[in-house]
Tab-separated table of C-alpha atoms and ligand atoms in Angstrom:
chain	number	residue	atom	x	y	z
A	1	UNK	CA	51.475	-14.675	33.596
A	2	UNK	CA	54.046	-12.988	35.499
A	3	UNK	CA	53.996	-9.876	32.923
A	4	UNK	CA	50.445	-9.511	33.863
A	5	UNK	CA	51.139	-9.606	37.750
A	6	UNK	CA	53.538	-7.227	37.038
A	7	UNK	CA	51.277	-4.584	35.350
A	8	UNK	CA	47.971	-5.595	37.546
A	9	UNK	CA	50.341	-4.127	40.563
A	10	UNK	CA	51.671	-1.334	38.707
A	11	UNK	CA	48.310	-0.408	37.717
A	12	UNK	CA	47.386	-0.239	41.666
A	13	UNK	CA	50.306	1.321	42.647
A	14	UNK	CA	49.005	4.021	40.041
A	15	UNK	CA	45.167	3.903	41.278
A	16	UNK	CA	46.473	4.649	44.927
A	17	UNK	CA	49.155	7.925	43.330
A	18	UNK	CA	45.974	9.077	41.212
A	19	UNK	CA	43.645	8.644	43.810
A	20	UNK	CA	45.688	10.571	45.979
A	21	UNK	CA	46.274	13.778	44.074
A	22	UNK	CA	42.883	13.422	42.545
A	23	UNK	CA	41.343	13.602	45.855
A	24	UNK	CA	43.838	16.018	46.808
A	25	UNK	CA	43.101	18.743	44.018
A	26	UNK	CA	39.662	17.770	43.323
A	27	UNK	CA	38.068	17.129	46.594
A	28	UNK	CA	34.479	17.353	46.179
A	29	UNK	CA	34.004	15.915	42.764
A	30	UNK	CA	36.410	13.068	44.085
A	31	UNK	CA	33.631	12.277	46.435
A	32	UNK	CA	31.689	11.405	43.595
A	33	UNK	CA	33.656	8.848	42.507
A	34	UNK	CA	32.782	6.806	45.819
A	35	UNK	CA	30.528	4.423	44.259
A	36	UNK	CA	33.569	3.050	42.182
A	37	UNK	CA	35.037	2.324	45.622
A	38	UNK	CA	32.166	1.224	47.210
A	39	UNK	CA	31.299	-1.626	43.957
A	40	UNK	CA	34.925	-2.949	44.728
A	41	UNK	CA	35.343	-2.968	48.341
A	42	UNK	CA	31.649	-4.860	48.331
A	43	UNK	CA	33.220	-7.353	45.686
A	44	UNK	CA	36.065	-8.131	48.291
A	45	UNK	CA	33.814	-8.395	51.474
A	46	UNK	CA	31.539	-11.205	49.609
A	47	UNK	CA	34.537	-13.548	49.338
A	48	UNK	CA	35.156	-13.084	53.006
A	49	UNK	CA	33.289	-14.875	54.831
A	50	UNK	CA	33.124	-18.196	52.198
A	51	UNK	CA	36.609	-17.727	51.980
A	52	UNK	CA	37.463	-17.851	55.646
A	53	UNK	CA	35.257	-20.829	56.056
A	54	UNK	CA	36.821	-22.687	53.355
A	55	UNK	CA	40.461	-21.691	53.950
A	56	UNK	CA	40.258	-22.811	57.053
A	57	UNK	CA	38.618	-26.122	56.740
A	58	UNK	CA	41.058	-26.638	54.102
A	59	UNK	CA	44.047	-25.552	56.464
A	60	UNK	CA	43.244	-27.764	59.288
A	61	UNK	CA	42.331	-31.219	57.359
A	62	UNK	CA	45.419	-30.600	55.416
A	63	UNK	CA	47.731	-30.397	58.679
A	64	UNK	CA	47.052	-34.401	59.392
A	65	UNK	CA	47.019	-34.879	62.715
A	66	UNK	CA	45.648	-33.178	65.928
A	67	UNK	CA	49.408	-32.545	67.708
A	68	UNK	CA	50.942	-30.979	64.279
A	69	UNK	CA	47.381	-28.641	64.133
A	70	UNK	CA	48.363	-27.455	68.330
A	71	UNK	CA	52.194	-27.148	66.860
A	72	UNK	CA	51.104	-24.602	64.275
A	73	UNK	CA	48.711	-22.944	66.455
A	74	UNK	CA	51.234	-22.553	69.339
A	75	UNK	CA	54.090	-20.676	66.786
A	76	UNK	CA	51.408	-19.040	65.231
A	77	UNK	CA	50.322	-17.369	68.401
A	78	UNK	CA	53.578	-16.757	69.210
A	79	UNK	CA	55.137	-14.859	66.559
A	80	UNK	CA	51.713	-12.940	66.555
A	81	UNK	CA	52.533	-11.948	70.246
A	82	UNK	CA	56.271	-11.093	69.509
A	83	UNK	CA	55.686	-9.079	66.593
A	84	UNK	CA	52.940	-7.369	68.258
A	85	UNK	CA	54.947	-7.081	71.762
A	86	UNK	CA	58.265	-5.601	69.364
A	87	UNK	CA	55.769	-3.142	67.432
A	88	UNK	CA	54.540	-1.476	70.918
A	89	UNK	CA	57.347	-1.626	72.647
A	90	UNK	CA	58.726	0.278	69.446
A	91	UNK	CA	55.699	3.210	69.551
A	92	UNK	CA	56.451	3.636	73.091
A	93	UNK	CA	59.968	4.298	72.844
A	94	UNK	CA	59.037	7.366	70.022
A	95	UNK	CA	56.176	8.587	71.945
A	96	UNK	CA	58.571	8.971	74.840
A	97	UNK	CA	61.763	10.765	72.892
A	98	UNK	CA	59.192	12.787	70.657
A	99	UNK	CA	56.859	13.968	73.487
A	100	UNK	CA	53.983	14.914	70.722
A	101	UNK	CA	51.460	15.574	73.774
A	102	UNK	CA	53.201	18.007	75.157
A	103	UNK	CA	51.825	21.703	74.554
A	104	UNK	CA	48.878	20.390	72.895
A	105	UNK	CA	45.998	22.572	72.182
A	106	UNK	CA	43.153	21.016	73.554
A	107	UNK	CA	40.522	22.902	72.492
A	108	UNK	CA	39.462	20.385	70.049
A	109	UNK	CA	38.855	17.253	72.682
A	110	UNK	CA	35.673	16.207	72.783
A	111	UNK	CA	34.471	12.600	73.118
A	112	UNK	CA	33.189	11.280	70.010
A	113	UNK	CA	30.206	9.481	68.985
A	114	UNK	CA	31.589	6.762	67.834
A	115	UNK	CA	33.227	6.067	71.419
A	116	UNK	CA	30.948	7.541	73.997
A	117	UNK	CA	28.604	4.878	75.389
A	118	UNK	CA	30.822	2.048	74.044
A	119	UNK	CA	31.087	-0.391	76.748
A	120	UNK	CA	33.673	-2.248	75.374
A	121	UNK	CA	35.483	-4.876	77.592
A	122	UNK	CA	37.937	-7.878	76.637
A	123	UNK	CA	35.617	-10.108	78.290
A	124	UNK	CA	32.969	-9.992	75.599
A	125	UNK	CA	34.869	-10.110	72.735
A	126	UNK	CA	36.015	-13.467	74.399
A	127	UNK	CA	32.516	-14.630	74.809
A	128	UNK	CA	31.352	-13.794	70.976
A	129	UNK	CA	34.040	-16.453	70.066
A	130	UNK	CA	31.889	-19.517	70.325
A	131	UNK	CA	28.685	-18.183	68.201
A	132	UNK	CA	25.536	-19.073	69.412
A	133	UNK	CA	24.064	-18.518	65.845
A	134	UNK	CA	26.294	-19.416	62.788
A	135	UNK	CA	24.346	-17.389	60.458
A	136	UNK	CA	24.269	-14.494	62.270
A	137	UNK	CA	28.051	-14.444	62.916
A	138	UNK	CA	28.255	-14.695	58.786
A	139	UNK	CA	25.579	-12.141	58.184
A	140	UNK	CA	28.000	-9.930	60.655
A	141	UNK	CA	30.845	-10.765	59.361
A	142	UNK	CA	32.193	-11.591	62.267
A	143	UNK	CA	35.176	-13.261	62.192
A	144	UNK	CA	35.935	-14.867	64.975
A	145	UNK	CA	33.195	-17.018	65.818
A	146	UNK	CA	33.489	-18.121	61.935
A	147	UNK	CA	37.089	-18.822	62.879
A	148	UNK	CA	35.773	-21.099	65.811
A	149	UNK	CA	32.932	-23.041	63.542
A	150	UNK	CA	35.352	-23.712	60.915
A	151	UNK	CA	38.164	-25.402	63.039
A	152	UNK	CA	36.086	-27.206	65.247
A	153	UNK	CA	34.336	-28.322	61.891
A	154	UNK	CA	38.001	-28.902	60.418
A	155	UNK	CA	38.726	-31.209	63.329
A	156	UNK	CA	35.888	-33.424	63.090
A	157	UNK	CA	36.072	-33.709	59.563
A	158	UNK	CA	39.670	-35.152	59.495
A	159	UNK	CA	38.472	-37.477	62.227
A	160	UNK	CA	36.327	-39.356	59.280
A	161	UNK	CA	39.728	-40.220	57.822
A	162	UNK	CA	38.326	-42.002	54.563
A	163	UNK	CA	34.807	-41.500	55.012
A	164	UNK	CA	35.445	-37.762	54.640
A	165	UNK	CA	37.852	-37.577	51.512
A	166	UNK	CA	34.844	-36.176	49.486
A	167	UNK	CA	33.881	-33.333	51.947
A	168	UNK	CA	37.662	-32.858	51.487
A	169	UNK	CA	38.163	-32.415	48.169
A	170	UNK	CA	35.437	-30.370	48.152
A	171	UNK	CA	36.556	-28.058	50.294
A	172	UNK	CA	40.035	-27.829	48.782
A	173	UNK	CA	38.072	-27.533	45.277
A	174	UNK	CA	35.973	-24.599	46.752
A	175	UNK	CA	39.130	-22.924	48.165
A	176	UNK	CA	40.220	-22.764	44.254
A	177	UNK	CA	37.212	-21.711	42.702
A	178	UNK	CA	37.229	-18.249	45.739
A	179	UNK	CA	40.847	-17.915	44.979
A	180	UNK	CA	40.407	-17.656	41.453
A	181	UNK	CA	37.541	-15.637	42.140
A	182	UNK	CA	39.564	-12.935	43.882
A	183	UNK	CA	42.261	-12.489	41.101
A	184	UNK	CA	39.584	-11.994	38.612
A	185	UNK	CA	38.295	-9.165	41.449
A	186	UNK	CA	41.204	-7.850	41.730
A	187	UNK	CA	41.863	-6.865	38.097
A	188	UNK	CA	39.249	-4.265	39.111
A	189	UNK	CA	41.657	-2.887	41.983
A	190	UNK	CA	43.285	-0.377	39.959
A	191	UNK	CA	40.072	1.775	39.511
A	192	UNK	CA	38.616	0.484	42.934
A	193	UNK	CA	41.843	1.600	44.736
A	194	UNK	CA	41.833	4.859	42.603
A	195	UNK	CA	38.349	5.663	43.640
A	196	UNK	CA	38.718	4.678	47.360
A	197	UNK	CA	41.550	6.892	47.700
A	198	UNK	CA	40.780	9.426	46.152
A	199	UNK	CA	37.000	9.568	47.779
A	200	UNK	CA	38.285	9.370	51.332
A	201	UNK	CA	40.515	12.557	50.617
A	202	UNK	CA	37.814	14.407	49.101
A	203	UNK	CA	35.389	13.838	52.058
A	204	UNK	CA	38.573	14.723	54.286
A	205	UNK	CA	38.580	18.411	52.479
A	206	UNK	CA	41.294	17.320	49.642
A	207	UNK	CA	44.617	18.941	50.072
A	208	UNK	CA	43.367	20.928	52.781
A	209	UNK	CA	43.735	17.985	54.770
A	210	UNK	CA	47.623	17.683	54.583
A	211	UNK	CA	47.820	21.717	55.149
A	212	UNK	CA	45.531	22.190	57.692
A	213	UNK	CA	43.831	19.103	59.919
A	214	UNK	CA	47.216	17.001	59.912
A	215	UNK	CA	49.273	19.888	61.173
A	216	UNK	CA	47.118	20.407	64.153
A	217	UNK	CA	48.758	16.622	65.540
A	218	UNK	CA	51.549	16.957	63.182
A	219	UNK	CA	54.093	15.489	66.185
A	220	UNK	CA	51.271	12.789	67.184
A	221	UNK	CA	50.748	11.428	63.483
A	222	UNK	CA	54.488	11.426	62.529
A	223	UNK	CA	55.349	9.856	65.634
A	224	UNK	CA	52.657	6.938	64.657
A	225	UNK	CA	53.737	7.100	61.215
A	226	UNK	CA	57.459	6.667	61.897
A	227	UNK	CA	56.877	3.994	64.443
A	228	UNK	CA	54.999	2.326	61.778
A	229	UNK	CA	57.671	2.896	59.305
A	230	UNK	CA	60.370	1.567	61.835
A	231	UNK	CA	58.327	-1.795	62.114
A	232	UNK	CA	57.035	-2.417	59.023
A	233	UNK	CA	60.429	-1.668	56.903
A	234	UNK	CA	62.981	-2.812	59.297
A	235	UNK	CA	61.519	-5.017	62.262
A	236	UNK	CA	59.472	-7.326	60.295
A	237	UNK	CA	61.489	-7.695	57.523
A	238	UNK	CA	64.553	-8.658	59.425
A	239	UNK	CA	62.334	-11.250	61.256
A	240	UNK	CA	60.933	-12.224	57.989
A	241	UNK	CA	64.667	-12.726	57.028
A	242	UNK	CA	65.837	-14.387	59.971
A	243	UNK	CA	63.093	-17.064	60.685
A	244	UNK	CA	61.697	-17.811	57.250
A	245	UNK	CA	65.377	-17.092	55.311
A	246	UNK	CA	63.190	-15.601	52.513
A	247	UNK	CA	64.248	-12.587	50.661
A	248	UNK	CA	62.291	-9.608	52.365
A	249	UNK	CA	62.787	-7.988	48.912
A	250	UNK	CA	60.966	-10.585	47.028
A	251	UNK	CA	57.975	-11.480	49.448
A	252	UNK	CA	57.229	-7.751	50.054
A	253	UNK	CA	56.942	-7.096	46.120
A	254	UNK	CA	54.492	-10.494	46.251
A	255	UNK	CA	52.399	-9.061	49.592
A	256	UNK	CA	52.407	-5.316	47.510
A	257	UNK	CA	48.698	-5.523	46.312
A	258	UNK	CA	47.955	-6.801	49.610
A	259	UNK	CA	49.620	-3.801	50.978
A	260	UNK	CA	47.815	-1.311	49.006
A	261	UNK	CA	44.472	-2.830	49.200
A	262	UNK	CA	44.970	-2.190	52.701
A	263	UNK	CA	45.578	1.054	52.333
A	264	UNK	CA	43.097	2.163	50.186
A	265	UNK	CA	40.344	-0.009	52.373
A	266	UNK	CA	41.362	0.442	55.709
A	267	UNK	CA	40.191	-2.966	56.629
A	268	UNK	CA	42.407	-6.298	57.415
A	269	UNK	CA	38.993	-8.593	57.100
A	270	UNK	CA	37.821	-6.999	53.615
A	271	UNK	CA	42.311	-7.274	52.401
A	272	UNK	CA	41.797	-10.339	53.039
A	273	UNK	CA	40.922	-12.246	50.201
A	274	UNK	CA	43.729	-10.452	48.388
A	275	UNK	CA	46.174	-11.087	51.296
A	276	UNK	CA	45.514	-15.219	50.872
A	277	UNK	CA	46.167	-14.767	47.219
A	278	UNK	CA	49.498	-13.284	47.693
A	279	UNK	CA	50.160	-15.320	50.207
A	280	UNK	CA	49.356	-18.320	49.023
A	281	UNK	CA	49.701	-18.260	45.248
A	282	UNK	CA	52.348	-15.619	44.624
A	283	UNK	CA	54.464	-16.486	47.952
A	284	UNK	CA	53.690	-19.835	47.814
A	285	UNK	CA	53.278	-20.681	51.378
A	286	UNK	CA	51.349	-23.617	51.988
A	287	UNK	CA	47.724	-23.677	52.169
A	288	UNK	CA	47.776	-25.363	55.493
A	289	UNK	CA	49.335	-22.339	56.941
A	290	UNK	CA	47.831	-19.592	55.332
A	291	UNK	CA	44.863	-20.857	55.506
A	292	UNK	CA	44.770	-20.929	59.451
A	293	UNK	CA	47.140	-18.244	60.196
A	294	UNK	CA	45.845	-15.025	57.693
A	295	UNK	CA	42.156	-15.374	58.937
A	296	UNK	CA	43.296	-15.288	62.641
A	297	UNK	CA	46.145	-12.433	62.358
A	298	UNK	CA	43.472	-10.911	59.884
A	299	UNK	CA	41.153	-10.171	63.312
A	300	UNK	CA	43.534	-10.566	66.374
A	301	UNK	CA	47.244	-9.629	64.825
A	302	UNK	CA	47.528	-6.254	64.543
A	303	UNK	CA	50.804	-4.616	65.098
A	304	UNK	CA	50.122	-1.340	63.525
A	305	UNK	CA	47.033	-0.919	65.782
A	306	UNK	CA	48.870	-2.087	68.607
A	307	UNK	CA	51.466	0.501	68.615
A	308	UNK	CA	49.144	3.315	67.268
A	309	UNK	CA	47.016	2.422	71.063
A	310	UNK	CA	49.938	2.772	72.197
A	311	UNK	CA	51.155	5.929	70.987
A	312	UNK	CA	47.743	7.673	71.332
A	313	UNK	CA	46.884	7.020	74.626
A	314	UNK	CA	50.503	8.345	75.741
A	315	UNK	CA	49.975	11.099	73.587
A	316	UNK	CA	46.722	12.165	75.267
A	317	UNK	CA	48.658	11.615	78.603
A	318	UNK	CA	51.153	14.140	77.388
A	319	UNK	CA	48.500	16.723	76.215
A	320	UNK	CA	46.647	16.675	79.585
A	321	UNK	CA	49.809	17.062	81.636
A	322	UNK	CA	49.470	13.411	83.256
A	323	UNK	CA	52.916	11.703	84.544
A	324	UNK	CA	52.126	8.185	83.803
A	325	UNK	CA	54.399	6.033	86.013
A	326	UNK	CA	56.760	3.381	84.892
A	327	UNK	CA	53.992	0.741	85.877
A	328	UNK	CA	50.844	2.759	84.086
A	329	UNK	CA	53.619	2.582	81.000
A	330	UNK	CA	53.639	-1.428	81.478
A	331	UNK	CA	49.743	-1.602	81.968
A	332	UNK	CA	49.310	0.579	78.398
A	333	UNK	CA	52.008	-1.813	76.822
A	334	UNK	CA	49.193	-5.210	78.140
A	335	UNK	CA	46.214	-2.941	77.130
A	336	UNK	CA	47.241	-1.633	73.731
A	337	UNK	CA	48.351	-5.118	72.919
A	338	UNK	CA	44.347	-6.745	73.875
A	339	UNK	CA	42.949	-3.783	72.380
A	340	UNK	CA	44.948	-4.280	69.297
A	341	UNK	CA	43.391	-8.183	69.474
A	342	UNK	CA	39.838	-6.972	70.393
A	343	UNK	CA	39.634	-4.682	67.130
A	344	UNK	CA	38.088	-6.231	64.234
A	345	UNK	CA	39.351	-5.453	61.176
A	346	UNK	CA	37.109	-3.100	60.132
A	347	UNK	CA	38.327	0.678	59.117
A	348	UNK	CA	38.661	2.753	62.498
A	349	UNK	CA	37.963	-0.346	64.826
A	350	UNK	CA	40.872	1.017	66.977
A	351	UNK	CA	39.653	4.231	67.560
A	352	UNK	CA	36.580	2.057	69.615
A	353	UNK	CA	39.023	-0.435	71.471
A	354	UNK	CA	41.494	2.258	72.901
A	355	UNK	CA	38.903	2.896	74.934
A	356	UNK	CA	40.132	0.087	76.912
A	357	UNK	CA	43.419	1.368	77.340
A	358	UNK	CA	42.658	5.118	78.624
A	359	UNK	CA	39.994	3.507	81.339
A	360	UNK	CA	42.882	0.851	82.602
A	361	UNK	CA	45.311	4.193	83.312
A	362	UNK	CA	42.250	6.937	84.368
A	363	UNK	CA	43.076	8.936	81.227
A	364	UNK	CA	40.070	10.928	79.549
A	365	UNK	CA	38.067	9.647	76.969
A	366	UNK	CA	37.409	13.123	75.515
A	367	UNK	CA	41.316	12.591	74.522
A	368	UNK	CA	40.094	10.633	71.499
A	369	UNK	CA	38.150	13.826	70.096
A	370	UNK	CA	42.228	15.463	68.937
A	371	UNK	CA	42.492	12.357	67.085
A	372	UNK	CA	39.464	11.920	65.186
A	373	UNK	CA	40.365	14.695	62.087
A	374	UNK	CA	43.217	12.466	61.205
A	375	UNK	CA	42.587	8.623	62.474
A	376	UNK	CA	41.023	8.216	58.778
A	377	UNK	CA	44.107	8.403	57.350
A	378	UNK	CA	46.371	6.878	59.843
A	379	UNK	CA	44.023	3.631	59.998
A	380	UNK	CA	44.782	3.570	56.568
A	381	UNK	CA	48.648	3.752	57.843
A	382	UNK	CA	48.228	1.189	60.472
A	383	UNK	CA	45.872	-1.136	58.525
A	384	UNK	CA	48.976	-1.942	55.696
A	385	UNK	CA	51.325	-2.267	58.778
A	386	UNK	CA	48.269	-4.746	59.875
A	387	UNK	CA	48.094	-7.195	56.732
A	388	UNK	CA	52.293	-7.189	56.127
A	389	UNK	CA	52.662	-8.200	60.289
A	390	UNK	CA	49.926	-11.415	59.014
A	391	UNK	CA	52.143	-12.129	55.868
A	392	UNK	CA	55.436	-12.223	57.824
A	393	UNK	CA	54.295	-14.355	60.642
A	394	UNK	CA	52.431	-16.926	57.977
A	395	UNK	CA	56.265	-17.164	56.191
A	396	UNK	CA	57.945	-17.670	59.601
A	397	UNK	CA	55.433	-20.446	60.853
A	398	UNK	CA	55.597	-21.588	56.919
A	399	UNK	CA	58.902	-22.443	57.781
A	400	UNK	CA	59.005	-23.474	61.714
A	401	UNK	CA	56.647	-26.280	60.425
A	402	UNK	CA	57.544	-27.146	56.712
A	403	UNK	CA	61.286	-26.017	57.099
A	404	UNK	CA	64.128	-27.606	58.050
A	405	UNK	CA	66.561	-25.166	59.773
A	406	UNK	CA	64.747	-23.283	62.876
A	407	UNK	CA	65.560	-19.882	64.357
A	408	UNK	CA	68.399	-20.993	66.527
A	409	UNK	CA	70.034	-23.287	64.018
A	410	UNK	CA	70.668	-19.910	62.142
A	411	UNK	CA	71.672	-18.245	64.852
A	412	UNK	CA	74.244	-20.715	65.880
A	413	UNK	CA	75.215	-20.468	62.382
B	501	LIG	N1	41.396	-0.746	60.366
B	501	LIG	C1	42.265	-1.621	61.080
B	501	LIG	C2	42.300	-2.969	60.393
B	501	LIG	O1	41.367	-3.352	59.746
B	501	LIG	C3	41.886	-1.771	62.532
B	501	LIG	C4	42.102	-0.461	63.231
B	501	LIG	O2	43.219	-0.211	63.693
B	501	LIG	O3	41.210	0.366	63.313
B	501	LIG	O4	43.278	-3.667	60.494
């Protein structure tokens, strides 16, 4: 069994290397392969929204009692606002030695399609959390509302005590069958990463993507990318470490397919079902946790897309010549971090919400237009940074719940 989860993540590990220089040398014949991509990513999507549903019901009539449920949900949200807070702080503090802005050609700003028009405020993503239509919230795949239905749901349901130990166990039952369902899904991954990959760098021009459009924001995209590097392979897992006292070494290896599905999909909500498993079934963190804390980082925790908000809207400060004051540096550290919550975990969602940070310090939308040639690839960046922030915090509440010795027991130590 453990052979074969050896070789399964090999085999993606592979996919994503292939796809890569297969897109890279290939390009436009790569681009042909998209459908290969396309047939996976839609096989992870349809466990999505049944398996956010059922997780979570599961999750909360497993916890027991109303007070232990607000326990979880209170060191959930705040290791999701410290690791978030730690990964912006983090991309400001590059973004400030590196200076990538400055000297930047801006010939090439111009606000995008995408982002022109979008009136995007905090205040409506807060009112599409209670859905006025189920359905429609599932036929979206929106998450949050789903997130809403199912723990209000959750709630009642352990309320029945007794009376509801069959809507129980069918629920946990459910949550088995969708979790077996994704492994067999995922022994597809190696050709679906492969072909995702390699597709994405083919549409992107191939290699002529890494000689020519990354160049152009070379100091801007290794300035993200080493931020991301910092948190992802030294911040978290010393937290990981620290709180949960698991072996960073081991859990990463058990989060890896997570890691790459991220990468080759660019989305937290579609890694998701792949996330839970490794979670879940190769970390073996208790349903009751995962179950509530993955969906929920999987659409408001994103510490990649926090500090990449963070970075870019500095960086168009730079390129534009515009001192931002100490307190304009504080308001981008609040804005980054709600924009980072307001994305949904969709591929390029970020690129939409940092609209909210440039309007809360005056900077110009047409700043976004520099980044667009390479925010394919860094969402790709950011999105793995993403899923491993949701798979650190689920060990460390794992443990602040279950566990026995808490932060500052092992610090005292
Ligand atoms: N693609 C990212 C995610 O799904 C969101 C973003 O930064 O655009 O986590």
């Amino acid at each position: 069994m453990k052979e074969n989860s050896n070789k399964l993540l090999f085999g993606i590990f592979i996919g994503v290397i292939l796809g890569g220089i297969f897109g890279a040398f290939f390009g436009p014949q790569a681009v042909t392969l998209k459908i290969f991509g396309d047939l996976f990513l839609n096989a992870l999507k349809m466990l999505v929204v049944p398996l956010v549903f059922v997780s979570l019901v599961v999750g909360v009539t497993n916890i027991g009692n109303i007070s232990q449920f607000g326990k979880e949900g209170a060191w959930t949200i705040f290791f999701y606002m410290l690791t978030t807070g730690i990964a912006v702080i983090t991309g400001m503090i590059l973004v400030n030695i590196i200076q990538p802005g400055v000297g930047m050609d801006l010939s090439t700003a111009l606000t995008p399609d995408k982002v022109s028009g979008t009136d995007y405020s905090f205040i409506k993503v807060l009112e599409g959390i209670i859905p006025a239509n189920l359905f429609k919230s599932m036929v979206e795949m929106d998450i949050l509302p789903i997130i809403f239905f199912a723990l209000f749901f959750g709630i009642c349901l352990s309320q029945l005590e007794a009376k509801g130990k069959v809507v129980v166990d069918f629920f946990n039952q459910a949550n088995e069958v969708i979790l077996k369902m994704v492994g067999y899904i995922l022994l597809t991954a190696p050709v679906g990463v492969f072909a995702l990959v390699a597709a994405r760098l083919g549409a992107a021009g191939g290699a002529h993507f890494f000689t020519n459009e990354l160049p152009r924001v070379g100091k801007y995209s290794l300035t993200v990318i080493l931020g991301l590097g910092i948190h992802g392979a030294i911040t978290l897992p010393i937290l990981l470490w620290a709180v949960s006292g698991r072996n960073p070494f081991t859990y990463i290896k058990n989060v890896l397919e997570a890691l790459l599905t991220a990468f080759s999909t660019a989305s937290s909500s579609a890694t998701l079902p792949v996330t839970m498993d490794a979670v879940e079934v190769k970390n073996k963190i208790s349903p009751k946790i995962s179950g509530f804390v993955l969906p929920l980082g999987a659409t408001i925790n994103m510490d990649g897309t926090a500090l990449y908000e963070a970075v870019a809207a500095m960086f168009i400060a730079q390129a534009y010549g515009i001192h931002l004051s100490a307190s304009a540096q504080v308001i981008i550290f609040l804005t980054a971090t709600l924009a980072a919550i307001g994305a949904a975990g969709i591929p390029q969602a970020g690129l939409v919400t940092m609209v909210i940070v440039l309007k809360s310090v005056g900077l110009p939308l047409e700043g976004i237009g520099m980044l667009l040639a390479v925010d394919w690839f860094l969402d790709r960046c950011r999105t793995t940074v993403n899923v491993f922030g949701d798979t650190v915090v689920a060990a460390m509440v794992d443990k602040r719940i279950d566990g026995k010795a808490s932060f500052w027991q092992w610090l005292r130590s």
